[in-house]
Each structure stands twice: as C-alpha cells, then as structure tokens.
mmCIF file of C-alpha atoms in Angstrom:
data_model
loop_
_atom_site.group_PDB
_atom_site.id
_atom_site.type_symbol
_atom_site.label_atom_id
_atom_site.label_comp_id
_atom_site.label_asym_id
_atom_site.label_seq_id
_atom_site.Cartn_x
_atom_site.Cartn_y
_atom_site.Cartn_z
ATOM 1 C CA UNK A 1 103.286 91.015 -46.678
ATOM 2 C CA UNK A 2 99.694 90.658 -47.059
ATOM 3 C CA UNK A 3 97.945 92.240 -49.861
ATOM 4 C CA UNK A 4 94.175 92.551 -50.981
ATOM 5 C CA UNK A 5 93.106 92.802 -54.651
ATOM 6 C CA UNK A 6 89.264 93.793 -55.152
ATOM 7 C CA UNK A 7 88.742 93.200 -59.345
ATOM 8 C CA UNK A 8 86.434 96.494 -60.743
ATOM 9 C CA UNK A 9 87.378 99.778 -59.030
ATOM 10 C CA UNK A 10 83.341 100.336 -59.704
ATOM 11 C CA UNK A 11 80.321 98.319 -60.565
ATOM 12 C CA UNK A 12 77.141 99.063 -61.989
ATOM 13 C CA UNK A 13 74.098 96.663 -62.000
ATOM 14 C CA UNK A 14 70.024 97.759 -62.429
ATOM 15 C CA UNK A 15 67.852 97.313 -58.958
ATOM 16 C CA UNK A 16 66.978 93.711 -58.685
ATOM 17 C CA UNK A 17 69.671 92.399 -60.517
ATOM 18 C CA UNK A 18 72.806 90.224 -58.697
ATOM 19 C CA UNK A 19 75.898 92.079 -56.804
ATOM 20 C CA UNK A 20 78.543 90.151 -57.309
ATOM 21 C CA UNK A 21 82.185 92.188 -55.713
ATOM 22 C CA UNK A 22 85.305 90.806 -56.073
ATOM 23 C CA UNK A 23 88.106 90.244 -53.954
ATOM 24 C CA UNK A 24 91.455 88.461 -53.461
ATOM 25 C CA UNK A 25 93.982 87.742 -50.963
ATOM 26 C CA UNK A 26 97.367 86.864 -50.833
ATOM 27 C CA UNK A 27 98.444 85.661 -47.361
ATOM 28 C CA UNK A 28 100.612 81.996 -46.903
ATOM 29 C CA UNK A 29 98.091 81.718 -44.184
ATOM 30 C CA UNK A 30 94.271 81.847 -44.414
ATOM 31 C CA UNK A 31 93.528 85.167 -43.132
ATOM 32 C CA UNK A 32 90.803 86.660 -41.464
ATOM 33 C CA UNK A 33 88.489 88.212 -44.164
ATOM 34 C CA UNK A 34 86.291 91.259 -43.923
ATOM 35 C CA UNK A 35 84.035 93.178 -46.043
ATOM 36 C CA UNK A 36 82.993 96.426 -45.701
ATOM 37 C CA UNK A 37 80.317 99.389 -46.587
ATOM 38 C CA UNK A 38 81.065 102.924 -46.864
ATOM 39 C CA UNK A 39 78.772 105.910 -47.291
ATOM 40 C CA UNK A 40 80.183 109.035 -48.455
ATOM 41 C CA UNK A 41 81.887 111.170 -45.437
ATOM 42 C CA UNK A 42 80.754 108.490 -42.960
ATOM 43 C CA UNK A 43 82.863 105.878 -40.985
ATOM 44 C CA UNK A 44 83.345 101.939 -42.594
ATOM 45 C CA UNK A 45 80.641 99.622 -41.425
ATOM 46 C CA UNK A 46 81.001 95.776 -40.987
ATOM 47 C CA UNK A 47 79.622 93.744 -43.776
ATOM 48 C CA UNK A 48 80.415 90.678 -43.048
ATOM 49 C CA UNK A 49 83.768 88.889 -41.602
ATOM 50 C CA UNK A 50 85.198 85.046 -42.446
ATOM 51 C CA UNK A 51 87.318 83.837 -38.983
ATOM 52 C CA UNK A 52 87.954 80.351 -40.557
ATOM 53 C CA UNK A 53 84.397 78.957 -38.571
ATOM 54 C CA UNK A 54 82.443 78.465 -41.885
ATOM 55 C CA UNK A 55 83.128 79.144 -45.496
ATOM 56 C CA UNK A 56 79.905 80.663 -46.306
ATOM 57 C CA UNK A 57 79.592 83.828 -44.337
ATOM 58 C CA UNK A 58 75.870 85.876 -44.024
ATOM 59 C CA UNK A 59 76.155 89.586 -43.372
ATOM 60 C CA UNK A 60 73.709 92.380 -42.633
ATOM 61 C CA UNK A 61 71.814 93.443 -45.580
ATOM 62 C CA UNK A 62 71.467 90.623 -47.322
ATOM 63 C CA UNK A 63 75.024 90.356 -48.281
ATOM 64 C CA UNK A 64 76.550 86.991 -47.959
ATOM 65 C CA UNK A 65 80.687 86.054 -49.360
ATOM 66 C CA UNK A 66 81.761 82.753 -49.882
ATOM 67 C CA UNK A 67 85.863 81.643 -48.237
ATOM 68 C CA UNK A 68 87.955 80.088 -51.206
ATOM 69 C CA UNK A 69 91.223 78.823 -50.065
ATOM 70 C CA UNK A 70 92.074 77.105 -53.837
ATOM 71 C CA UNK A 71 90.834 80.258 -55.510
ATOM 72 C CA UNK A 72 92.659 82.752 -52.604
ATOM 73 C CA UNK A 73 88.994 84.710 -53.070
ATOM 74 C CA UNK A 74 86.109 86.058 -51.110
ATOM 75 C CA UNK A 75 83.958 87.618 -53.769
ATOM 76 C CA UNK A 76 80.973 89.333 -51.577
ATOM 77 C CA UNK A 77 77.806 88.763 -53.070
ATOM 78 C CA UNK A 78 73.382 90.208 -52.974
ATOM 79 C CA UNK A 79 71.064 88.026 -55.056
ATOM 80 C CA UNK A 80 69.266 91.169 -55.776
ATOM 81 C CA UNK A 81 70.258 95.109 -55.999
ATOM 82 C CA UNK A 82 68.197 97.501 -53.750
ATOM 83 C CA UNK A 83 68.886 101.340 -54.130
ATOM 84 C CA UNK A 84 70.452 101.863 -51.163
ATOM 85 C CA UNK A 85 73.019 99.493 -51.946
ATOM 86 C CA UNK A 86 74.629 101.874 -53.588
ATOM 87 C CA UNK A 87 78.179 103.240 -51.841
ATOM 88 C CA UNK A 88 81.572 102.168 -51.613
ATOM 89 C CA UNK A 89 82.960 98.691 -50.670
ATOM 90 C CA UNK A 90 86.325 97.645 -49.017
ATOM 91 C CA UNK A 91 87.593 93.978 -48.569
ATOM 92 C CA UNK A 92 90.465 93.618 -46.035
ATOM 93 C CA UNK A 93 92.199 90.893 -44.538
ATOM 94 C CA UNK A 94 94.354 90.588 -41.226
ATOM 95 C CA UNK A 95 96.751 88.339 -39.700
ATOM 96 C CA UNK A 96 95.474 85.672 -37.751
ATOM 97 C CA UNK A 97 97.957 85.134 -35.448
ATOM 98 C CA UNK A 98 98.673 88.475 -33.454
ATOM 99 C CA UNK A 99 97.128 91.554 -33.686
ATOM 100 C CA UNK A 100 96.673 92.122 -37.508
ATOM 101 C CA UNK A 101 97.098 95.283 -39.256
ATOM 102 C CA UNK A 102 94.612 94.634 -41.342
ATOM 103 C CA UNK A 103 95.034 95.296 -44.752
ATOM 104 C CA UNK A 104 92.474 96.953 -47.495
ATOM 105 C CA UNK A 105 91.595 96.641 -50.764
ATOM 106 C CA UNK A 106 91.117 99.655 -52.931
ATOM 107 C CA UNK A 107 88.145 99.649 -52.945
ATOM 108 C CA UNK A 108 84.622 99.221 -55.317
ATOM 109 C CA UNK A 109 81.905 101.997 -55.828
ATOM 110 C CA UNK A 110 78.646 100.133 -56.417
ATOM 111 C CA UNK A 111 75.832 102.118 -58.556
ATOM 112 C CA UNK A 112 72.524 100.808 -58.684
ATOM 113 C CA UNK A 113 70.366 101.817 -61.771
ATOM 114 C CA UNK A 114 66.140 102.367 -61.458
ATOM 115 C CA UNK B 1 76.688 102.199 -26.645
ATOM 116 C CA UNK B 2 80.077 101.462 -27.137
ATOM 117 C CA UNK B 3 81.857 102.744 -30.364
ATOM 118 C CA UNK B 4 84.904 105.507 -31.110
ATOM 119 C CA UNK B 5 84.612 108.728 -31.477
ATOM 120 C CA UNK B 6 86.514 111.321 -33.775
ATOM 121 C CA UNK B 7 86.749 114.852 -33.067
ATOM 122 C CA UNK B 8 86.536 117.341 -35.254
ATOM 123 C CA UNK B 9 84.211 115.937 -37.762
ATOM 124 C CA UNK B 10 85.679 118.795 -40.370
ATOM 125 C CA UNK B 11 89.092 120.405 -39.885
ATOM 126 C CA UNK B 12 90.890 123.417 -41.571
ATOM 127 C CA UNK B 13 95.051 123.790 -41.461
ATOM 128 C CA UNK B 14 96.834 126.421 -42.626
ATOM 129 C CA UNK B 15 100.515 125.977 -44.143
ATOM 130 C CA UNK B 16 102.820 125.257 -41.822
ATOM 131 C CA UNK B 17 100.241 124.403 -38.867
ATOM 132 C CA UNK B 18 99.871 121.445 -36.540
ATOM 133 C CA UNK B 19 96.742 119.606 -36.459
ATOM 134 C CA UNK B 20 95.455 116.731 -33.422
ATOM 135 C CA UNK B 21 92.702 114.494 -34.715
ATOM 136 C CA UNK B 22 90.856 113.153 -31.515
ATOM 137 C CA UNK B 23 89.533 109.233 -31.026
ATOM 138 C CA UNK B 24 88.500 108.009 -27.909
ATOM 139 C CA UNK B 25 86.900 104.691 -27.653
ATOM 140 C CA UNK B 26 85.150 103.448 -24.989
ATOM 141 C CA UNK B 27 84.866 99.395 -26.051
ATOM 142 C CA UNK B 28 87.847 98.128 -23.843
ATOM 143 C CA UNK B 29 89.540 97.246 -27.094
ATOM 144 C CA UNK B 30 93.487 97.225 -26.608
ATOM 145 C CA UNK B 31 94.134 98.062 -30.515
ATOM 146 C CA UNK B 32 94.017 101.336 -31.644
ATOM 147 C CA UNK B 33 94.604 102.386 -35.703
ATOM 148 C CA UNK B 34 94.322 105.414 -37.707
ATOM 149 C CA UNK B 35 94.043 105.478 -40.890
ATOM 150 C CA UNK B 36 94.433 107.950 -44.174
ATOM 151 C CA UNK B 37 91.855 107.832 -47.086
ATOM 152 C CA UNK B 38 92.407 109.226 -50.446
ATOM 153 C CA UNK B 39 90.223 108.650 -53.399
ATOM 154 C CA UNK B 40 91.541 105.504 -55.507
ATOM 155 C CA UNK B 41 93.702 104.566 -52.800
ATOM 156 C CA UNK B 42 91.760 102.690 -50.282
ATOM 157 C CA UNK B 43 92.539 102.822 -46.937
ATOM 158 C CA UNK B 44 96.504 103.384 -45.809
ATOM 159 C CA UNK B 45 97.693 102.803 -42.041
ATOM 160 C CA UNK B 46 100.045 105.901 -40.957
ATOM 161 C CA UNK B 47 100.221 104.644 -37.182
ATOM 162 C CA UNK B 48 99.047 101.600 -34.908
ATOM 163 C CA UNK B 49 99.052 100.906 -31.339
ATOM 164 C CA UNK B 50 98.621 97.336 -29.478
ATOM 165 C CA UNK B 51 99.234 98.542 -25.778
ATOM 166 C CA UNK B 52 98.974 102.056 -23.862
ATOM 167 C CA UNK B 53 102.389 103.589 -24.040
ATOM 168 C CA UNK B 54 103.867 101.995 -27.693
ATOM 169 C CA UNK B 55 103.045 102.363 -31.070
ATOM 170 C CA UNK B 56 104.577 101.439 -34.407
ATOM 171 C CA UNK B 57 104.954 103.283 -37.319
ATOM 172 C CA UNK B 58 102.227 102.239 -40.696
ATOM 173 C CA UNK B 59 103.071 102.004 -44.287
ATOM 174 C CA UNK B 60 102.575 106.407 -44.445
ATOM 175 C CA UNK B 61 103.924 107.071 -40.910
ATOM 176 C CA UNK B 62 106.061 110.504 -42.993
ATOM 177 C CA UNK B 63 104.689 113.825 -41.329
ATOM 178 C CA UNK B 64 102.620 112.539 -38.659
ATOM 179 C CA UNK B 65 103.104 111.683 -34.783
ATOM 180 C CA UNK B 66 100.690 109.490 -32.195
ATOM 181 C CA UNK B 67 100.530 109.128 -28.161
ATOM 182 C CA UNK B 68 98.565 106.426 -26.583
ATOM 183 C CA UNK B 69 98.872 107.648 -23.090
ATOM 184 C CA UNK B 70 96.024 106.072 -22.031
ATOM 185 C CA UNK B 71 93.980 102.829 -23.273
ATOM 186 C CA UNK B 72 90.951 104.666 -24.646
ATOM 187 C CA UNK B 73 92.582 107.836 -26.500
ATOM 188 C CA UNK B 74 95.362 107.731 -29.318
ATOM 189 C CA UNK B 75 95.284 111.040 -30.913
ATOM 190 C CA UNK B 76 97.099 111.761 -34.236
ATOM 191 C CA UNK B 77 99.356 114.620 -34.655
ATOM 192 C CA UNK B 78 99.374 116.034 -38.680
ATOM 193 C CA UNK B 79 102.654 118.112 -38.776
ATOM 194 C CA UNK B 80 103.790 120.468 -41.221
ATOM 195 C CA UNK B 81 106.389 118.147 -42.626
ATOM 196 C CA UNK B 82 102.998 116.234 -44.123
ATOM 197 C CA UNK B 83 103.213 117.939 -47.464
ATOM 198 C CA UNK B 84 99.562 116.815 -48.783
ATOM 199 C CA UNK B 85 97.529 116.473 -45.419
ATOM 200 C CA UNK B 86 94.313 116.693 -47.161
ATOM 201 C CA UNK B 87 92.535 113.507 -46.663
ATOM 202 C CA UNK B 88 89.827 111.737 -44.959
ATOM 203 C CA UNK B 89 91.032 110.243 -41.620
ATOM 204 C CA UNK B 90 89.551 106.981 -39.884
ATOM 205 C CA UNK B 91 90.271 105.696 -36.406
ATOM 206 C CA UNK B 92 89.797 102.244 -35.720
ATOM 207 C CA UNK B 93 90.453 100.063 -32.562
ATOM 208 C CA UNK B 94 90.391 96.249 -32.340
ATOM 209 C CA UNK B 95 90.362 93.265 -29.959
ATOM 210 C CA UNK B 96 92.376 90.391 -29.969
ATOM 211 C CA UNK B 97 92.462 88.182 -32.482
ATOM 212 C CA UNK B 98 91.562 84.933 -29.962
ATOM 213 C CA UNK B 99 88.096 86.270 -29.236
ATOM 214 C CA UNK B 100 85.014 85.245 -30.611
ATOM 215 C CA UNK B 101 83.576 88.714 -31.612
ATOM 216 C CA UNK B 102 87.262 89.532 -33.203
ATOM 217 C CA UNK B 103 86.754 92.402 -35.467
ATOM 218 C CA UNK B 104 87.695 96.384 -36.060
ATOM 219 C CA UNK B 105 84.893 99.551 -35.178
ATOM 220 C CA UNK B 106 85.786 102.038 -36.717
ATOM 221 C CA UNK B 107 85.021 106.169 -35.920
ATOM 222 C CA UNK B 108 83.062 108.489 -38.181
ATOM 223 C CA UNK B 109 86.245 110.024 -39.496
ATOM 224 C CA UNK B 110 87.498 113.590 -39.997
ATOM 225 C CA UNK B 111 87.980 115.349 -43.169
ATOM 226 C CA UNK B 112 91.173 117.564 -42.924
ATOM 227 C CA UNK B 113 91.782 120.168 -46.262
ATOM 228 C CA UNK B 114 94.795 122.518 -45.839
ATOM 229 C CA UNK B 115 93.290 126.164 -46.682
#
C-alpha cells in the first residue's frame, strides 16, 4: 500500500525567508505526486502536481517541488514567505495505473512571522 | 464553472440520527471520493466510487453508507453506528488517470458536530 510521510507536522519561517515542506513517498512505482493548500473550513486547493512529464514542477503561488526517485521525495518549496502563505499543506500521491485512491500525508501548518 | 458542490456547508446530528452530506459535480469526472478530516490525521477515505452504480469501501468505511445513482451525485450517509461523526467532510471527484489534465477538485466541505 502506498503511504505519504510529510517531515514537521508545522513550520514556522519569518516573511521573506525560504519555505521549504517536506514530503515522502513510498510506492514500488513512481506515483503521481500532488501538493496541496488548505485554508481553515475551506475545500483543498491544487498546488502543484508531478505526472512523471518533468521533475521540476511550478505551481500557483510561487510554489515550485522538485520529483526525487533516489530520494522517494517531493519536498514543495517558495524562495520567499509572503503572509498569506500561511495555512495548512497536504502532499498525496496516487496510483498511476488505474484510478488511484490517492493517498495523503498528514499534513503541515505553515506560520509566517512579520 | 465547473467544480463540486457540498451541501450543507454546517450540519448538526443528534444521537442516534442519520445524516446525508450532498456533492454534486458537474465536471464529467467518472471518480467520485469522500473523505473524513480530523485534526492531526490528514485526510482518510471512508468511500470511493469509479462508475455510476458501484462503490468500494475506504480505509474508515465503519458507520457510513454511499449511492452513486447517477454520474454527478454520490451522497454520503453518516449513520448512528458512526460513534464519533464529528469531523470535517471533503468530496472529491477525479478523471482518469490517462488524461493530460489528470488531477482531483475537490468541494468546499461540510463540518458535521453531533449536538
């Protein structure tokens, strides 16, 4: 079975400073990959996803993760911190072969300090 | 615009009382999820769908029933065998993997708390 491991069950940086979220995946077959953002009471909002096109994978928001297949990791990551950055993130992965259940992480709270 | 839609936004259940949780999507999507949310827990599946008229059973399935009668709805049942129903539910539906815009949209969500 497929499980998802996000490292930090919250994560404080100052405005301006780097995001860096982690996340791995255990899967015998490269997964599909998927971050996303969560504002309290609201739905989950696509980040960003990795379909096995390119490693490198730019999202909305400035967010960008990078595909690591010898590292079984796709750490999401913002060069710098804006306040409204600040909410809950969920990694997930799903099957690529059939219709995946896909499968989430338990997810990060990001704070952003003034 | 398409997108899902969960109805109610808020819900209150008494002891012993059956709750339905509405989604309706309208993006064609044959995929249908719902899922629970507790705090520290991430996101658990309770029930999943891939084609009107079956569904299969999540990792939390215990206390809860589905339909998917039709393509666009798949309504979730809360029974009163769920002994801890208070959560935060999301709907999601998907395409198929083999597309290009592949991905999950998920609803708003509906906070249920047993009063």
């Amino acid at each position: 079975a497929q499980s998802v491991t996000q490292l930090g069950s919250h994560v404080s940086v100052s405005e301006g400073a780097l995001v860096l979220l982690r996340c791995n995946y255990s899967s015998s077959v490269p997964p599909y990959l998927f971050w996303y953002v969560q504002y309290p009471n609201q739905g989950l909002q696509l980040l960003l996803k990795y379909t096995s096109a390119a490693t490198l994978v730019k999202g909305i928001n400035g967010f960008e993760a990078e595909f690591k297949k010898s590292e079984t990791s796709f750490h999401l990551t913002k060069p710098s911190a804006h306040m409204s950055d600040a909410a809950e993130y969920f990694c997930a992965s799903a099957g690529g072969t059939s219709y995946g259940k896909l499968t989430f992480g338990q997810g990060t709270i990001l704070t952003v300090h003034p | 615009d398409g997108g899902i839609t969960q109805s109610p936004k808020y819900l209150f259940r008494k002891e012993g009382q059956n709750v339905t949780l509405s989604c309706e999507q309208n993006l064609n999507h044959d995929a249908m999820y719902w899922y629970r949310q507790d705090p520290g827990q991430g996101l658990r599946l309770i029930y999943y769908s891939q084609i009107v008229n079956d569904f299969q059973k999540g990792d939390i399935a215990e206390g809860y029933s589905v339909s998917r009668e039709k393509k666009e709805s798949f309504p979730l049942t809360v029974t009163s065998a769920q002994k801890n129903p208070t959560a935060f539910y999301l709907c999601a539906s998907s395409n198929s993997p083999g597309q290009t815009n592949y991905g999950y949209t998920f609803g708003s969500g509906t906070r249920l708390t047993v009063v």
